[in-house]
Each structure stands twice: as structure tokens, then as C-alpha cells.
Tab-separated table of N, CA, C and O in Angstrom:
chain	number	residue	atom	x	y	z
N	207	MET	N	-18.404	58.029	-18.240
N	207	MET	CA	-17.061	58.482	-17.976
N	207	MET	C	-16.319	58.635	-19.297
N	207	MET	O	-16.599	57.937	-20.267
N	208	TRP	N	-15.362	59.550	-19.299
N	208	TRP	CA	-14.528	59.742	-20.483
N	208	TRP	C	-13.467	58.651	-20.552
N	208	TRP	O	-12.943	58.211	-19.531
N	209	TYR	N	-13.136	58.254	-21.792
N	209	TYR	CA	-12.061	57.299	-22.044
N	209	TYR	C	-11.194	57.829	-23.176
N	209	TYR	O	-11.715	58.349	-24.168
N	210	ALA	N	-9.879	57.711	-23.001
N	210	ALA	CA	-8.927	58.097	-24.045
N	210	ALA	C	-8.552	56.847	-24.828
N	210	ALA	O	-8.154	55.830	-24.244
N	211	ILE	N	-8.711	56.946	-26.119
N	211	ILE	CA	-8.332	55.863	-27.024
N	211	ILE	C	-7.133	56.382	-27.804
N	211	ILE	O	-7.244	57.334	-28.578
N	212	VAL	N	-5.970	55.790	-27.541
N	212	VAL	CA	-4.730	56.213	-28.180
N	212	VAL	C	-4.260	55.070	-29.069
N	212	VAL	O	-4.049	53.952	-28.590
N	213	ALA	N	-4.134	55.365	-30.350
N	213	ALA	CA	-3.785	54.330	-31.314
N	213	ALA	C	-2.489	54.683	-32.035
N	213	ALA	O	-2.194	55.856	-32.265
N	214	GLU	N	-1.755	53.650	-32.380
N	214	GLU	CA	-0.517	53.804	-33.141
N	214	GLU	C	-0.718	53.145	-34.499
N	214	GLU	O	-1.175	52.000	-34.584
N	215	ASP	N	-0.371	53.873	-35.561
N	215	ASP	CA	-0.521	53.343	-36.918
N	215	ASP	C	0.535	52.290	-37.239
N	215	ASP	O	1.642	52.308	-36.689
N	216	THR	N	0.189	51.411	-38.166
N	216	THR	CA	1.169	50.506	-38.754
N	216	THR	C	2.068	51.340	-39.665
N	216	THR	O	1.685	52.433	-40.101
N	217	PRO	N	3.259	50.872	-39.990
N	217	PRO	CA	4.103	51.603	-40.944
N	217	PRO	C	3.399	51.737	-42.295
N	217	PRO	O	2.686	50.839	-42.733
N	218	ASN	N	3.597	52.853	-42.930
N	218	ASN	CA	3.052	53.109	-44.271
N	218	ASN	C	1.540	52.890	-44.334
N	218	ASN	O	1.025	52.253	-45.250
N	219	SER	N	0.833	53.458	-43.369
N	219	SER	CA	-0.610	53.223	-43.241
N	219	SER	C	-1.488	54.168	-44.062
N	219	SER	O	-2.700	53.988	-44.097
N	220	LEU	N	-0.898	55.164	-44.704
N	220	LEU	CA	-1.704	56.222	-45.316
N	220	LEU	C	-2.750	55.693	-46.299
N	220	LEU	O	-3.915	56.104	-46.247
N	221	GLU	N	-2.393	54.797	-47.182
N	221	GLU	CA	-3.350	54.289	-48.171
N	221	GLU	C	-4.520	53.576	-47.480
N	221	GLU	O	-5.686	53.802	-47.808
N	222	LYS	N	-4.211	52.726	-46.507
N	222	LYS	CA	-5.261	52.031	-45.759
N	222	LYS	C	-6.113	53.026	-44.980
N	222	LYS	O	-7.336	52.881	-44.894
N	223	ARG	N	-5.462	54.021	-44.408
N	223	ARG	CA	-6.169	55.046	-43.622
N	223	ARG	C	-7.168	55.797	-44.498
N	223	ARG	O	-8.314	56.010	-44.104
N	224	LEU	N	-6.749	56.200	-45.679
N	224	LEU	CA	-7.640	56.941	-46.576
N	224	LEU	C	-8.829	56.078	-47.011
N	224	LEU	O	-9.958	56.575	-47.114
N	225	LYS	N	-8.586	54.803	-47.241
N	225	LYS	CA	-9.657	53.902	-47.666
N	225	LYS	C	-10.695	53.698	-46.550
N	225	LYS	O	-11.897	53.674	-46.802
N	226	ALA	N	-10.232	53.539	-45.313
N	226	ALA	CA	-11.134	53.256	-44.189
N	226	ALA	C	-11.696	54.520	-43.540
N	226	ALA	O	-12.595	54.444	-42.702
N	227	ARG	N	-11.203	55.685	-43.930
N	227	ARG	CA	-11.572	56.945	-43.264
N	227	ARG	C	-13.069	57.242	-43.267
N	227	ARG	O	-13.610	57.660	-42.237
N	228	PRO	N	-13.805	57.087	-44.366
N	228	PRO	CA	-15.238	57.412	-44.315
N	228	PRO	C	-15.999	56.618	-43.243
N	228	PRO	O	-16.812	57.186	-42.507
N	229	ALA	N	-15.729	55.338	-43.124
N	229	ALA	CA	-16.405	54.522	-42.110
N	229	ALA	C	-15.958	54.917	-40.708
N	229	ALA	O	-16.762	54.957	-39.769
N	230	HIS	N	-14.677	55.217	-40.554
N	230	HIS	CA	-14.138	55.666	-39.265
N	230	HIS	C	-14.806	56.981	-38.846
N	230	HIS	O	-15.259	57.118	-37.711
N	231	LEU	N	-14.884	57.926	-39.765
N	231	LEU	CA	-15.509	59.217	-39.463
N	231	LEU	C	-16.998	59.079	-39.172
N	231	LEU	O	-17.540	59.818	-38.335
N	232	ALA	N	-17.668	58.150	-39.806
N	232	ALA	CA	-19.097	57.935	-39.546
N	232	ALA	C	-19.317	57.510	-38.094
N	232	ALA	O	-20.256	57.964	-37.440
N	233	ARG	N	-18.441	56.657	-37.583
N	233	ARG	CA	-18.564	56.234	-36.178
N	233	ARG	C	-18.298	57.398	-35.229
N	233	ARG	O	-18.969	57.548	-34.212
N	234	LEU	N	-17.304	58.218	-35.558
N	234	LEU	CA	-17.008	59.384	-34.720
N	234	LEU	C	-18.153	60.392	-34.774
N	234	LEU	O	-18.523	60.984	-33.748
N	235	THR	N	-18.725	60.581	-35.943
N	235	THR	CA	-19.855	61.500	-36.087
N	235	THR	C	-21.046	61.021	-35.271
N	235	THR	O	-21.753	61.828	-34.658
N	236	ALA	N	-21.270	59.721	-35.233
N	236	ALA	CA	-22.366	59.178	-34.419
N	236	ALA	C	-22.136	59.503	-32.939
N	236	ALA	O	-23.066	59.928	-32.243
N	237	LEU	N	-20.903	59.333	-32.454
N	237	LEU	CA	-20.596	59.708	-31.072
N	237	LEU	C	-20.837	61.200	-30.845
N	237	LEU	O	-21.397	61.609	-29.826
N	238	GLN	N	-20.405	62.012	-31.803
N	238	GLN	CA	-20.581	63.461	-31.688
N	238	GLN	C	-22.067	63.818	-31.643
N	238	GLN	O	-22.494	64.635	-30.814
N	239	ASN	N	-22.863	63.215	-32.495
N	239	ASN	CA	-24.300	63.501	-32.529
N	239	ASN	C	-24.997	63.088	-31.236
N	239	ASN	O	-26.029	63.660	-30.878
N	240	GLU	N	-24.426	62.106	-30.547
N	240	GLU	CA	-24.980	61.659	-29.263
N	240	GLU	C	-24.438	62.484	-28.089
N	240	GLU	O	-24.780	62.224	-26.945
N	241	GLY	N	-23.563	63.464	-28.374
N	241	GLY	CA	-22.969	64.284	-27.326
N	241	GLY	C	-21.922	63.552	-26.512
N	241	GLY	O	-21.633	63.934	-25.379
N	242	ARG	N	-21.306	62.516	-27.094
N	242	ARG	CA	-20.362	61.673	-26.363
N	242	ARG	C	-18.912	61.833	-26.810
N	242	ARG	O	-18.032	61.155	-26.298
N	243	LEU	N	-18.642	62.739	-27.749
N	243	LEU	CA	-17.285	62.913	-28.254
N	243	LEU	C	-16.693	64.212	-27.725
N	243	LEU	O	-17.242	65.290	-27.955
N	244	LEU	N	-15.597	64.108	-26.999
N	244	LEU	CA	-14.899	65.300	-26.515
N	244	LEU	C	-13.952	65.823	-27.587
N	244	LEU	O	-13.938	67.009	-27.881
N	245	LEU	N	-13.175	64.932	-28.191
N	245	LEU	CA	-12.274	65.316	-29.280
N	245	LEU	C	-11.785	64.071	-30.000
N	245	LEU	O	-11.839	62.970	-29.462
N	246	ALA	N	-11.310	64.281	-31.206
N	246	ALA	CA	-10.741	63.193	-31.996
N	246	ALA	C	-9.841	63.784	-33.060
N	246	ALA	O	-10.153	64.846	-33.615
N	247	GLY	N	-8.758	63.109	-33.327
N	247	GLY	CA	-7.883	63.561	-34.396
N	247	GLY	C	-6.632	62.715	-34.500
N	247	GLY	O	-6.288	61.974	-33.585
N	248	PRO	N	-5.935	62.855	-35.653
N	248	PRO	CA	-4.725	62.079	-35.899
N	248	PRO	C	-3.463	62.821	-35.448
N	248	PRO	O	-3.477	64.038	-35.234
N	249	PHE	N	-2.380	62.051	-35.343
N	249	PHE	CA	-1.057	62.605	-35.071
N	249	PHE	C	-0.295	62.666	-36.396
N	249	PHE	O	0.076	61.613	-36.942
N	250	PRO	N	-0.072	63.877	-36.947
N	250	PRO	CA	0.697	63.970	-38.192
N	250	PRO	C	2.113	63.424	-37.998
N	250	PRO	O	2.722	63.609	-36.944
N	251	ALA	N	2.637	62.774	-39.027
N	251	ALA	CA	3.974	62.199	-38.966
N	251	ALA	C	5.067	63.268	-39.007
N	251	ALA	O	6.202	63.011	-38.619
N	252	ILE	N	4.710	64.461	-39.478
N	252	ILE	CA	5.648	65.584	-39.508
N	252	ILE	C	4.964	66.788	-38.875
N	252	ILE	O	3.760	66.781	-38.649
N	253	ASP	N	5.727	67.806	-38.602
N	253	ASP	CA	5.215	69.010	-37.946
N	253	ASP	C	4.437	69.870	-38.943
N	253	ASP	O	4.917	70.901	-39.411
N	254	SER	N	3.229	69.395	-39.275
N	254	SER	CA	2.403	70.077	-40.260
N	254	SER	C	0.945	69.669	-40.058
N	254	SER	O	0.665	68.502	-39.756
N	255	VAL	N	0.037	70.628	-40.231
N	255	VAL	CA	-1.387	70.312	-40.142
N	255	VAL	C	-1.779	69.325	-41.238
N	255	VAL	O	-2.592	68.434	-41.024
N	256	ASP	N	-1.192	69.489	-42.427
N	256	ASP	CA	-1.435	68.572	-43.543
N	256	ASP	C	-0.111	67.905	-43.908
N	256	ASP	O	0.683	68.473	-44.645
N	257	PRO	N	0.136	66.696	-43.399
N	257	PRO	CA	1.424	66.062	-43.636
N	257	PRO	C	1.603	65.448	-45.019
N	257	PRO	O	2.673	64.931	-45.331
N	258	GLY	N	0.551	65.515	-45.857
N	258	GLY	CA	0.656	64.964	-47.212
N	258	GLY	C	1.075	63.506	-47.190
N	258	GLY	O	0.593	62.732	-46.378
N	259	PRO	N	2.024	63.136	-48.071
N	259	PRO	CA	2.406	61.733	-48.177
N	259	PRO	C	3.128	61.184	-46.940
N	259	PRO	O	3.259	59.970	-46.798
N	260	ALA	N	3.569	62.050	-46.027
N	260	ALA	CA	4.205	61.570	-44.789
N	260	ALA	C	3.187	60.832	-43.923
N	260	ALA	O	3.536	59.958	-43.143
N	261	GLY	N	1.909	61.209	-44.059
N	261	GLY	CA	0.846	60.515	-43.356
N	261	GLY	C	0.790	60.796	-41.868
N	261	GLY	O	1.169	61.877	-41.401
N	262	TYR	N	0.327	59.807	-41.128
N	262	TYR	CA	0.060	59.949	-39.699
N	262	TYR	C	0.683	58.793	-38.933
N	262	TYR	O	0.934	57.733	-39.493
N	263	THR	N	0.911	59.033	-37.646
N	263	THR	CA	1.515	57.994	-36.807
N	263	THR	C	0.524	57.356	-35.850
N	263	THR	O	0.848	56.396	-35.167
N	264	GLY	N	-0.683	57.896	-35.774
N	264	GLY	CA	-1.687	57.368	-34.870
N	264	GLY	C	-2.823	58.353	-34.679
N	264	GLY	O	-2.947	59.321	-35.427
N	265	SER	N	-3.629	58.101	-33.643
N	265	SER	CA	-4.807	58.931	-33.394
N	265	SER	C	-5.107	59.005	-31.905
N	265	SER	O	-4.709	58.119	-31.138
N	266	LEU	N	-5.868	60.042	-31.551
N	266	LEU	CA	-6.382	60.203	-30.195
N	266	LEU	C	-7.877	60.457	-30.280
N	266	LEU	O	-8.320	61.320	-31.049
N	267	ILE	N	-8.647	59.696	-29.521
N	267	ILE	CA	-10.094	59.895	-29.415
N	267	ILE	C	-10.408	59.939	-27.929
N	267	ILE	O	-9.943	59.083	-27.169
N	268	ILE	N	-11.170	60.936	-27.513
N	268	ILE	CA	-11.660	60.972	-26.132
N	268	ILE	C	-13.176	61.034	-26.215
N	268	ILE	O	-13.741	61.966	-26.787
N	269	ALA	N	-13.806	59.991	-25.672
N	269	ALA	CA	-15.260	59.860	-25.784
N	269	ALA	C	-15.835	59.262	-24.512
N	269	ALA	O	-15.123	58.647	-23.713
N	270	ASP	N	-17.135	59.450	-24.356
N	270	ASP	CA	-17.868	58.975	-23.186
N	270	ASP	C	-18.443	57.590	-23.458
N	270	ASP	O	-19.096	57.371	-24.485
N	271	PHE	N	-18.163	56.667	-22.533
N	271	PHE	CA	-18.709	55.311	-22.596
N	271	PHE	C	-19.181	54.912	-21.209
N	271	PHE	O	-18.703	55.455	-20.206
N	272	PRO	N	-20.088	53.941	-21.101
N	272	PRO	CA	-20.584	53.522	-19.793
N	272	PRO	C	-19.490	52.942	-18.893
N	272	PRO	O	-19.534	53.083	-17.678
N	273	ASP	N	-18.510	52.256	-19.521
N	273	ASP	CA	-17.438	51.652	-18.739
N	273	ASP	C	-16.271	51.306	-19.662
N	273	ASP	O	-16.374	51.440	-20.888
N	274	LEU	N	-15.171	50.870	-19.069
N	274	LEU	CA	-13.960	50.557	-19.824
N	274	LEU	C	-14.198	49.460	-20.852
N	274	LEU	O	-13.720	49.541	-21.983
N	275	SER	N	-14.957	48.465	-20.482
N	275	SER	CA	-15.220	47.371	-21.409
N	275	SER	C	-15.979	47.853	-22.655
N	275	SER	O	-15.681	47.429	-23.778
N	276	ALA	N	-16.924	48.758	-22.491
N	276	ALA	CA	-17.656	49.314	-23.638
N	276	ALA	C	-16.732	50.151	-24.512
N	276	ALA	O	-16.814	50.102	-25.750
N	277	ALA	N	-15.838	50.919	-23.896
N	277	ALA	CA	-14.884	51.729	-24.655
N	277	ALA	C	-13.936	50.839	-25.453
N	277	ALA	O	-13.649	51.106	-26.628
N	278	GLN	N	-13.457	49.772	-24.834
N	278	GLN	CA	-12.562	48.842	-25.527
N	278	GLN	C	-13.271	48.147	-26.685
N	278	GLN	O	-12.705	48.008	-27.774
N	279	ALA	N	-14.506	47.742	-26.468
N	279	ALA	CA	-15.263	47.076	-27.534
N	279	ALA	C	-15.480	48.019	-28.705
N	279	ALA	O	-15.355	47.623	-29.878
N	280	TRP	N	-15.798	49.290	-28.403
N	280	TRP	CA	-16.001	50.278	-29.469
N	280	TRP	C	-14.700	50.450	-30.249
N	280	TRP	O	-14.706	50.458	-31.483
N	281	ALA	N	-13.590	50.591	-29.533
N	281	ALA	CA	-12.294	50.803	-30.185
N	281	ALA	C	-11.913	49.607	-31.058
N	281	ALA	O	-11.430	49.778	-32.177
N	282	GLU	N	-12.139	48.409	-30.573
N	282	GLU	CA	-11.766	47.201	-31.319
N	282	GLU	C	-12.585	47.021	-32.595
N	282	GLU	O	-12.135	46.373	-33.538
N	283	ALA	N	-13.783	47.602	-32.630
N	283	ALA	CA	-14.639	47.482	-33.813
N	283	ALA	C	-14.404	48.593	-34.839
N	283	ALA	O	-15.025	48.604	-35.897
N	284	ASP	N	-13.500	49.513	-34.538
N	284	ASP	CA	-13.264	50.643	-35.441
N	284	ASP	C	-12.663	50.169	-36.765
N	284	ASP	O	-11.821	49.265	-36.779
N	285	PRO	N	-13.092	50.752	-37.883
N	285	PRO	CA	-12.537	50.375	-39.183
N	285	PRO	C	-11.018	50.527	-39.271
N	285	PRO	O	-10.370	49.787	-40.004
N	286	PHE	N	-10.445	51.463	-38.527
N	286	PHE	CA	-8.988	51.596	-38.555
N	286	PHE	C	-8.316	50.403	-37.876
N	286	PHE	O	-7.165	50.109	-38.159
N	287	VAL	N	-9.029	49.698	-37.014
N	287	VAL	CA	-8.506	48.464	-36.417
N	287	VAL	C	-8.749	47.308	-37.375
N	287	VAL	O	-7.826	46.556	-37.705
N	288	THR	N	-9.973	47.172	-37.840
N	288	THR	CA	-10.322	46.023	-38.684
N	288	THR	C	-9.624	46.056	-40.045
N	288	THR	O	-9.432	45.015	-40.669
N	289	GLU	N	-9.231	47.249	-40.503
N	289	GLU	CA	-8.546	47.369	-41.799
N	289	GLU	C	-7.033	47.518	-41.635
N	289	GLU	O	-6.341	47.939	-42.566
N	290	ASP	N	-6.517	47.223	-40.439
N	290	ASP	CA	-5.067	47.206	-40.170
N	290	ASP	C	-4.367	48.549	-40.350
N	290	ASP	O	-3.183	48.592	-40.695
N	291	VAL	N	-5.090	49.640	-40.101
N	291	VAL	CA	-4.446	50.951	-40.057
N	291	VAL	C	-3.675	51.056	-38.743
N	291	VAL	O	-2.534	51.504	-38.716
N	292	TYR	N	-4.307	50.630	-37.662
N	292	TYR	CA	-3.691	50.708	-36.339
N	292	TYR	C	-2.918	49.431	-36.028
N	292	TYR	O	-3.437	48.330	-36.191
N	293	ALA	N	-1.703	49.599	-35.519
N	293	ALA	CA	-0.902	48.474	-35.050
N	293	ALA	C	-1.286	48.113	-33.619
N	293	ALA	O	-1.157	46.968	-33.205
N	294	GLY	N	-1.747	49.111	-32.882
N	294	GLY	CA	-2.130	48.876	-31.501
N	294	GLY	C	-3.005	49.995	-30.985
N	294	GLY	O	-2.933	51.126	-31.466
N	295	VAL	N	-3.841	49.666	-30.002
N	295	VAL	CA	-4.768	50.632	-29.419
N	295	VAL	C	-4.748	50.450	-27.905
N	295	VAL	O	-4.848	49.328	-27.405
N	296	LYS	N	-4.645	51.571	-27.194
N	296	LYS	CA	-4.720	51.552	-25.733
N	296	LYS	C	-5.927	52.387	-25.313
N	296	LYS	O	-6.115	53.502	-25.795
N	297	VAL	N	-6.735	51.850	-24.428
N	297	VAL	CA	-7.922	52.538	-23.926
N	297	VAL	C	-7.740	52.743	-22.430
N	297	VAL	O	-7.483	51.777	-21.704
N	298	SER	N	-7.877	53.997	-21.985
N	298	SER	CA	-7.683	54.317	-20.568
N	298	SER	C	-8.772	55.273	-20.094
N	298	SER	O	-9.214	56.148	-20.857
N	299	PRO	N	-9.179	55.150	-18.832
N	299	PRO	CA	-10.090	56.143	-18.266
N	299	PRO	C	-9.422	57.516	-18.318
N	299	PRO	O	-8.194	57.628	-18.209
N	300	PHE	N	-10.232	58.558	-18.500
N	300	PHE	CA	-9.717	59.922	-18.639
N	300	PHE	C	-10.586	60.855	-17.810
N	300	PHE	O	-11.820	60.795	-17.895
N	301	ARG	N	-9.948	61.695	-17.028
N	301	ARG	CA	-10.692	62.689	-16.249
N	301	ARG	C	-10.371	64.057	-16.794
N	301	ARG	O	-9.240	64.550	-16.683
N	302	LYS	N	-11.351	64.712	-17.390
N	302	LYS	CA	-11.175	66.064	-17.921
N	302	LYS	C	-11.115	67.039	-16.756
N	302	LYS	O	-12.001	67.077	-15.917
N	303	THR	N	-10.054	67.836	-16.715
N	303	THR	CA	-9.891	68.823	-15.656
N	303	THR	C	-10.065	70.236	-16.191
N	303	THR	O	-10.797	71.033	-15.619
N	304	LEU	N	-9.415	70.574	-17.292
N	304	LEU	CA	-9.495	71.915	-17.887
N	304	LEU	C	-9.738	71.797	-19.377
N	304	LEU	O	-9.252	70.844	-19.979
N	305	PRO	N	-10.278	72.708	-20.061
N	305	PRO	CA	-11.032	73.838	-19.519
N	305	PRO	C	-12.359	73.383	-18.970
N	305	PRO	O	-12.934	72.410	-19.318
């Protein structure tokens, strides 16, 4: 089943985010290679594809996991959690309707 992982960044997280990004992307790439990633990306802090020093306010990941507990465990082990980029993470079941 699909699960939406919605995370909110800590204030002034850009430096921590950049440092932890390679490990974070490696985990997302592994999901993608397994055919389990629907989408992933950050929320820019300003109305721009590249927010520069304004940074990001959080992230959205939608991926396939066997159950809610597995999705939560995956989210809790993410480098953006362990390196204090994220202030909080919510994991919810997601039903893709369109397209």
C-alpha cells in the first residue's frame, strides 16, 4: 500500500539538510530502484523551484510499504530525521486515485 510521509523542517535547516542530503537521496533511490517510490520532493520556503538560502520547510514522500508500521520505521530511520533536519514527521496511508 502507498503511504504519504509528510515532514516539517526545523527552523534554519538548510545547512543540516545539505549535509544529510546524499544519504537521504540514497534511501529514496533504493525505493525507486525497487519500484516502490511514487514521488518525493521538498517544499520550497518561497515560491521558487530553487529557493536558494531561503531553503525548505519540509518534504513529501509517497512510497509503497507492507504496512503502516514499516512505513513509520523507514521514515524514523531517515537521515533527515536522525540529523535533526525534520522537526516532525507524519505517516499516513495514501490511496492514489489519479492519474
